[in-house]
């Protein structure tokens, strides 16, 4: 099957999205194949092998919900499972449903050309091979295009150096070595906390600090797993009803209606609760109201002050340029305590910027830091980056890259006008980037699959977003974004990446939909129920 050159559907990417998408298509008997650029499946969980990489969603809310048998067979061993286990899980799923034979690895699509005459996409792979497909469904991830800074001398360093996304598969010796980590986002925070007590000296190159609250991880025993299994229906119903796809629910008593003491009591409890509780179980006002946000930010700042012994270092670890919860919140395990260790050194780049990389370390304006290993935890060209690196030419040869230069335009994050028969799982302006990822993509995969079933039944061979529906969705995305304090943030949620030209601070690119999950799900259901008025079906 996989060697045919022409398919009804080509799915791009064998990560969390592609795996479920191919399962649905195979079950329906659709001729479909997954093309994966990497040499094996797993996407994010195949690539991010850095020490400390793990879920920050509760494991049992992250797993697929579509198969009772799968839920019964899999034992999550930790509340927040680690990367090796997550990759094992995805392999388990693929093997259980015999999906590997529909997957092609090292199949790196570099160009996609729309052929109006026969309503197909022509896909060109890096090795020159070509395929055609009626429909292309992308599952290329939201954080799959890592970015590196462009400091002079980046190529001159003679020690080991890599981006966290490209962490080598073979073990990297860190013991007894001087390691530099550049970047203090969710990735940097996980790496730093994990390796602080393993390396000889650890230098953290921090440009801006991030807010971060405890993950509060713990093992899951057989007995607890049995209780979780018995509760799966309830768990997934809770996730579907909650704003961000977790079991945590916001506290709706009203920030200003309860006393300051009651607010403090809630925060004390949430700080000790696992996962995103402190974010998702908080008062919704903290995301909208400056005064409420300032108060919660001060609470978290004080927690940092309590945990970091040197007051001067504590102050450097407290963000000043953005309030709590206005950028994607990293969760941590003894991250702040790492700075109490004599071998951990904070290099504050706001005081001593990096000048260059040298043969033997990193040179800042205050002098050279000698290093054996440099880890770049410098983030991603998020959400649109992987689309921008594909040469997608739609109707009349217009490119997706040009269309999205100042920010993406999509209908529900699922399709973009001018690019027929191209459907996106976790596309820009969907809810996927800002919620518990698998919860969002399962419903999107189901929606896209239903659409293809509808198309088949109705003899539809061309599906394109209606331009006016796309404009209307863009307005919804913008309104949802502009009401939140995060509108001013300089994180990837708002399309900022200082290492990618054109993605500058102060230039908002509306890359994600910040409306809540249930609202998005209702909008999808409404669209399908009405016969897809936002799509031109021919
Ligand atoms: P990130 O949040 O974008 O953080 C990148 C870090 O690198 C920031 O501290 C940034 O500083 C710094 N940086 C970028 N360019 C730099 C430069 N030229 N010089 C010095 N520092 C530079 O990226 P990330 O940490 O990889 O996280 C991305 C997302 O991946 C997360 O938000 C999360 O959604 C996901 N993630 C999830 C998990 C999980 O669930 N378990 C774990 C890790 C990551 P500035 O802040 O100053 O720009």
PDB file of N, CA, C and O in Angstrom, residues 226-264:
ATOM      1  N   UNK A 226      -5.507   1.720  38.609  1.00  0.00           N
ATOM      2  CA  UNK A 226      -6.820   1.061  38.505  1.00  0.00           C
ATOM      3  C   UNK A 226      -7.932   2.074  38.775  1.00  0.00           C
ATOM      4  O   UNK A 226      -8.967   2.080  38.087  1.00  0.00           O
ATOM      5  N   UNK A 227      -7.703   2.955  39.751  1.00  0.00           N
ATOM      6  CA  UNK A 227      -8.712   3.991  40.042  1.00  0.00           C
ATOM      7  C   UNK A 227      -8.844   4.961  38.874  1.00  0.00           C
ATOM      8  O   UNK A 227      -9.942   5.385  38.511  1.00  0.00           O
ATOM      9  N   UNK A 228      -7.712   5.298  38.284  1.00  0.00           N
ATOM     10  CA  UNK A 228      -7.741   6.211  37.119  1.00  0.00           C
ATOM     11  C   UNK A 228      -8.521   5.559  35.984  1.00  0.00           C
ATOM     12  O   UNK A 228      -9.376   6.192  35.352  1.00  0.00           O
ATOM     13  N   UNK A 229      -8.253   4.270  35.740  1.00  0.00           N
ATOM     14  CA  UNK A 229      -8.957   3.566  34.652  1.00  0.00           C
ATOM     15  C   UNK A 229     -10.462   3.590  34.881  1.00  0.00           C
ATOM     16  O   UNK A 229     -11.239   3.808  33.948  1.00  0.00           O
ATOM     17  N   UNK A 230     -10.851   3.401  36.128  1.00  0.00           N
ATOM     18  CA  UNK A 230     -12.288   3.382  36.432  1.00  0.00           C
ATOM     19  C   UNK A 230     -12.912   4.765  36.221  1.00  0.00           C
ATOM     20  O   UNK A 230     -14.122   4.898  36.076  1.00  0.00           O
ATOM     21  N   UNK A 231     -12.083   5.767  36.215  1.00  0.00           N
ATOM     22  CA  UNK A 231     -12.568   7.141  36.156  1.00  0.00           C
ATOM     23  C   UNK A 231     -12.372   7.776  34.765  1.00  0.00           C
ATOM     24  O   UNK A 231     -12.643   8.963  34.576  1.00  0.00           O
ATOM     25  N   UNK A 232     -11.870   6.996  33.798  1.00  0.00           N
ATOM     26  CA  UNK A 232     -11.492   7.591  32.516  1.00  0.00           C
ATOM     27  C   UNK A 232     -12.624   8.393  31.851  1.00  0.00           C
ATOM     28  O   UNK A 232     -12.408   9.487  31.334  1.00  0.00           O
ATOM     29  N   UNK A 233     -13.849   7.865  31.883  1.00  0.00           N
ATOM     30  CA  UNK A 233     -14.948   8.598  31.237  1.00  0.00           C
ATOM     31  C   UNK A 233     -15.103   9.970  31.864  1.00  0.00           C
ATOM     32  O   UNK A 233     -15.274  10.982  31.175  1.00  0.00           O
ATOM     33  N   UNK A 234     -15.051   9.954  33.192  1.00  0.00           N
ATOM     34  CA  UNK A 234     -15.194  11.212  33.934  1.00  0.00           C
ATOM     35  C   UNK A 234     -14.010  12.154  33.636  1.00  0.00           C
ATOM     36  O   UNK A 234     -14.199  13.359  33.425  1.00  0.00           O
ATOM     37  N   UNK A 235     -12.815  11.592  33.582  1.00  0.00           N
ATOM     38  CA  UNK A 235     -11.615  12.404  33.322  1.00  0.00           C
ATOM     39  C   UNK A 235     -11.747  13.123  31.983  1.00  0.00           C
ATOM     40  O   UNK A 235     -11.551  14.341  31.882  1.00  0.00           O
ATOM     41  N   UNK A 236     -12.115  12.363  30.948  1.00  0.00           N
ATOM     42  CA  UNK A 236     -12.187  12.985  29.626  1.00  0.00           C
ATOM     43  C   UNK A 236     -13.363  13.962  29.521  1.00  0.00           C
ATOM     44  O   UNK A 236     -13.280  14.971  28.822  1.00  0.00           O
ATOM     45  N   UNK A 237     -14.434  13.664  30.243  1.00  0.00           N
ATOM     46  CA  UNK A 237     -15.565  14.618  30.260  1.00  0.00           C
ATOM     47  C   UNK A 237     -15.125  15.908  30.948  1.00  0.00           C
ATOM     48  O   UNK A 237     -15.437  17.017  30.478  1.00  0.00           O
ATOM     49  N   UNK A 238     -14.384  15.786  32.041  1.00  0.00           N
ATOM     50  CA  UNK A 238     -13.884  16.969  32.740  1.00  0.00           C
ATOM     51  C   UNK A 238     -12.977  17.802  31.834  1.00  0.00           C
ATOM     52  O   UNK A 238     -13.073  19.030  31.793  1.00  0.00           O
ATOM     53  N   UNK A 239     -12.097  17.098  31.129  1.00  0.00           N
ATOM     54  CA  UNK A 239     -11.168  17.809  30.237  1.00  0.00           C
ATOM     55  C   UNK A 239     -11.940  18.543  29.138  1.00  0.00           C
ATOM     56  O   UNK A 239     -11.616  19.681  28.783  1.00  0.00           O
ATOM     57  N   UNK A 240     -12.958  17.866  28.590  1.00  0.00           N
ATOM     58  CA  UNK A 240     -13.730  18.475  27.499  1.00  0.00           C
ATOM     59  C   UNK A 240     -14.491  19.709  27.974  1.00  0.00           C
ATOM     60  O   UNK A 240     -14.723  20.643  27.206  1.00  0.00           O
ATOM     61  N   UNK A 241     -14.860  19.711  29.252  1.00  0.00           N
ATOM     62  CA  UNK A 241     -15.664  20.828  29.771  1.00  0.00           C
ATOM     63  C   UNK A 241     -14.794  21.980  30.282  1.00  0.00           C
ATOM     64  O   UNK A 241     -15.283  23.079  30.509  1.00  0.00           O
ATOM     65  N   UNK A 242     -13.504  21.726  30.459  1.00  0.00           N
ATOM     66  CA  UNK A 242     -12.652  22.757  31.068  1.00  0.00           C
ATOM     67  C   UNK A 242     -12.054  23.652  29.980  1.00  0.00           C
ATOM     68  O   UNK A 242     -11.942  23.239  28.829  1.00  0.00           O
ATOM     69  N   UNK A 243     -11.651  24.863  30.361  1.00  0.00           N
ATOM     70  CA  UNK A 243     -11.156  25.806  29.349  1.00  0.00           C
ATOM     71  C   UNK A 243      -9.940  25.308  28.580  1.00  0.00           C
ATOM     72  O   UNK A 243      -9.831  25.522  27.383  1.00  0.00           O
ATOM     73  N   UNK A 244      -9.010  24.614  29.280  1.00  0.00           N
ATOM     74  CA  UNK A 244      -7.746  24.269  28.626  1.00  0.00           C
ATOM     75  C   UNK A 244      -7.507  22.781  28.466  1.00  0.00           C
ATOM     76  O   UNK A 244      -6.380  22.345  28.245  1.00  0.00           O
ATOM     77  N   UNK A 245      -8.556  21.974  28.607  1.00  0.00           N
ATOM     78  CA  UNK A 245      -8.397  20.540  28.372  1.00  0.00           C
ATOM     79  C   UNK A 245      -7.773  19.785  29.533  1.00  0.00           C
ATOM     80  O   UNK A 245      -7.267  18.684  29.356  1.00  0.00           O
ATOM     81  N   UNK A 246      -7.804  20.385  30.731  1.00  0.00           N
ATOM     82  CA  UNK A 246      -7.304  19.699  31.921  1.00  0.00           C
ATOM     83  C   UNK A 246      -8.472  19.432  32.859  1.00  0.00           C
ATOM     84  O   UNK A 246      -9.567  19.910  32.634  1.00  0.00           O
ATOM     85  N   UNK A 247      -8.163  18.731  33.957  1.00  0.00           N
ATOM     86  CA  UNK A 247      -9.218  18.549  34.962  1.00  0.00           C
ATOM     87  C   UNK A 247      -9.312  19.763  35.893  1.00  0.00           C
ATOM     88  O   UNK A 247     -10.289  19.909  36.618  1.00  0.00           O
ATOM     89  N   UNK A 248      -8.297  20.614  35.873  1.00  0.00           N
ATOM     90  CA  UNK A 248      -8.332  21.805  36.725  1.00  0.00           C
ATOM     91  C   UNK A 248      -9.445  22.739  36.246  1.00  0.00           C
ATOM     92  O   UNK A 248      -9.607  22.931  35.048  1.00  0.00           O
ATOM     93  N   UNK A 249     -10.159  23.307  37.189  1.00  0.00           N
ATOM     94  CA  UNK A 249     -11.212  24.264  36.798  1.00  0.00           C
ATOM     95  C   UNK A 249     -10.966  25.610  37.474  1.00  0.00           C
ATOM     96  O   UNK A 249     -10.518  25.663  38.621  1.00  0.00           O
ATOM     97  N   UNK A 250     -11.254  26.700  36.760  1.00  0.00           N
ATOM     98  CA  UNK A 250     -11.027  28.024  37.336  1.00  0.00           C
ATOM     99  C   UNK A 250     -11.871  28.243  38.586  1.00  0.00           C
ATOM    100  O   UNK A 250     -12.947  27.658  38.733  1.00  0.00           O
ATOM    101  N   UNK A 251     -11.386  29.093  39.458  1.00  0.00           N
ATOM    102  CA  UNK A 251     -12.149  29.481  40.648  1.00  0.00           C
ATOM    103  C   UNK A 251     -13.000  30.701  40.285  1.00  0.00           C
ATOM    104  O   UNK A 251     -12.481  31.778  40.013  1.00  0.00           O
ATOM    105  N   UNK A 252     -14.293  30.497  40.259  1.00  0.00           N
ATOM    106  CA  UNK A 252     -15.177  31.554  39.757  1.00  0.00           C
ATOM    107  C   UNK A 252     -15.891  32.318  40.875  1.00  0.00           C
ATOM    108  O   UNK A 252     -16.942  32.916  40.668  1.00  0.00           O
ATOM    109  N   UNK A 253     -15.297  32.301  42.063  1.00  0.00           N
ATOM    110  CA  UNK A 253     -15.936  33.041  43.162  1.00  0.00           C
ATOM    111  C   UNK A 253     -15.837  34.542  42.953  1.00  0.00           C
ATOM    112  O   UNK A 253     -16.554  35.314  43.565  1.00  0.00           O
ATOM    113  N   UNK A 254     -14.923  34.970  42.083  1.00  0.00           N
ATOM    114  CA  UNK A 254     -14.717  36.409  41.863  1.00  0.00           C
ATOM    115  C   UNK A 254     -13.523  36.889  42.667  1.00  0.00           C
ATOM    116  O   UNK A 254     -13.564  36.883  43.900  1.00  0.00           O
ATOM    117  N   UNK A 255     -12.471  37.291  41.960  1.00  0.00           N
ATOM    118  CA  UNK A 255     -11.223  37.699  42.598  1.00  0.00           C
ATOM    119  C   UNK A 255     -11.466  38.763  43.660  1.00  0.00           C
ATOM    120  O   UNK A 255     -10.968  38.706  44.773  1.00  0.00           O
ATOM    121  N   UNK A 256     -12.270  39.776  43.304  1.00  0.00           N
ATOM    122  CA  UNK A 256     -12.473  40.913  44.208  1.00  0.00           C
ATOM    123  C   UNK A 256     -13.617  40.663  45.187  1.00  0.00           C
ATOM    124  O   UNK A 256     -13.835  41.474  46.079  1.00  0.00           O
ATOM    125  N   UNK A 257     -14.322  39.549  44.990  1.00  0.00           N
ATOM    126  CA  UNK A 257     -15.450  39.280  45.896  1.00  0.00           C
ATOM    127  C   UNK A 257     -14.986  38.538  47.143  1.00  0.00           C
ATOM    128  O   UNK A 257     -15.647  38.586  48.178  1.00  0.00           O
ATOM    129  N   UNK A 258     -13.879  37.799  47.006  1.00  0.00           N
ATOM    130  CA  UNK A 258     -13.372  37.097  48.193  1.00  0.00           C
ATOM    131  C   UNK A 258     -12.293  37.965  48.847  1.00  0.00           C
ATOM    132  O   UNK A 258     -11.738  38.868  48.221  1.00  0.00           O
ATOM    133  N   UNK A 259     -12.016  37.677  50.116  1.00  0.00           N
ATOM    134  CA  UNK A 259     -11.019  38.487  50.833  1.00  0.00           C
ATOM    135  C   UNK A 259      -9.613  38.134  50.360  1.00  0.00           C
ATOM    136  O   UNK A 259      -9.391  37.063  49.774  1.00  0.00           O
ATOM    137  N   UNK A 260      -8.679  39.018  50.658  1.00  0.00           N
ATOM    138  CA  UNK A 260      -7.278  38.750  50.305  1.00  0.00           C
ATOM    139  C   UNK A 260      -6.808  37.465  50.986  1.00  0.00           C
ATOM    140  O   UNK A 260      -6.061  36.675  50.401  1.00  0.00           O
ATOM    141  N   UNK A 261      -7.281  37.237  52.195  1.00  0.00           N
ATOM    142  CA  UNK A 261      -6.898  36.026  52.929  1.00  0.00           C
ATOM    143  C   UNK A 261      -7.388  34.768  52.185  1.00  0.00           C
ATOM    144  O   UNK A 261      -6.663  33.776  52.070  1.00  0.00           O
ATOM    145  N   UNK A 262      -8.607  34.859  51.661  1.00  0.00           N
ATOM    146  CA  UNK A 262      -9.136  33.703  50.915  1.00  0.00           C
ATOM    147  C   UNK A 262      -8.328  33.463  49.630  1.00  0.00           C
ATOM    148  O   UNK A 262      -8.101  32.324  49.231  1.00  0.00           O
ATOM    149  N   UNK A 263      -7.923  34.572  49.013  1.00  0.00           N
ATOM    150  CA  UNK A 263      -7.105  34.425  47.799  1.00  0.00           C
ATOM    151  C   UNK A 263      -5.777  33.752  48.153  1.00  0.00           C
ATOM    152  O   UNK A 263      -5.333  32.835  47.462  1.00  0.00           O
ATOM    153  N   UNK A 264      -5.183  34.198  49.252  1.00  0.00           N
ATOM    154  CA  UNK A 264      -3.899  33.611  49.669  1.00  0.00           C
ATOM    155  C   UNK A 264      -4.066  32.123  50.003  1.00  0.00           C
ATOM    156  O   UNK A 264      -3.210  31.302  49.666  1.00  0.00           O
TER     157      UNK A 264
END
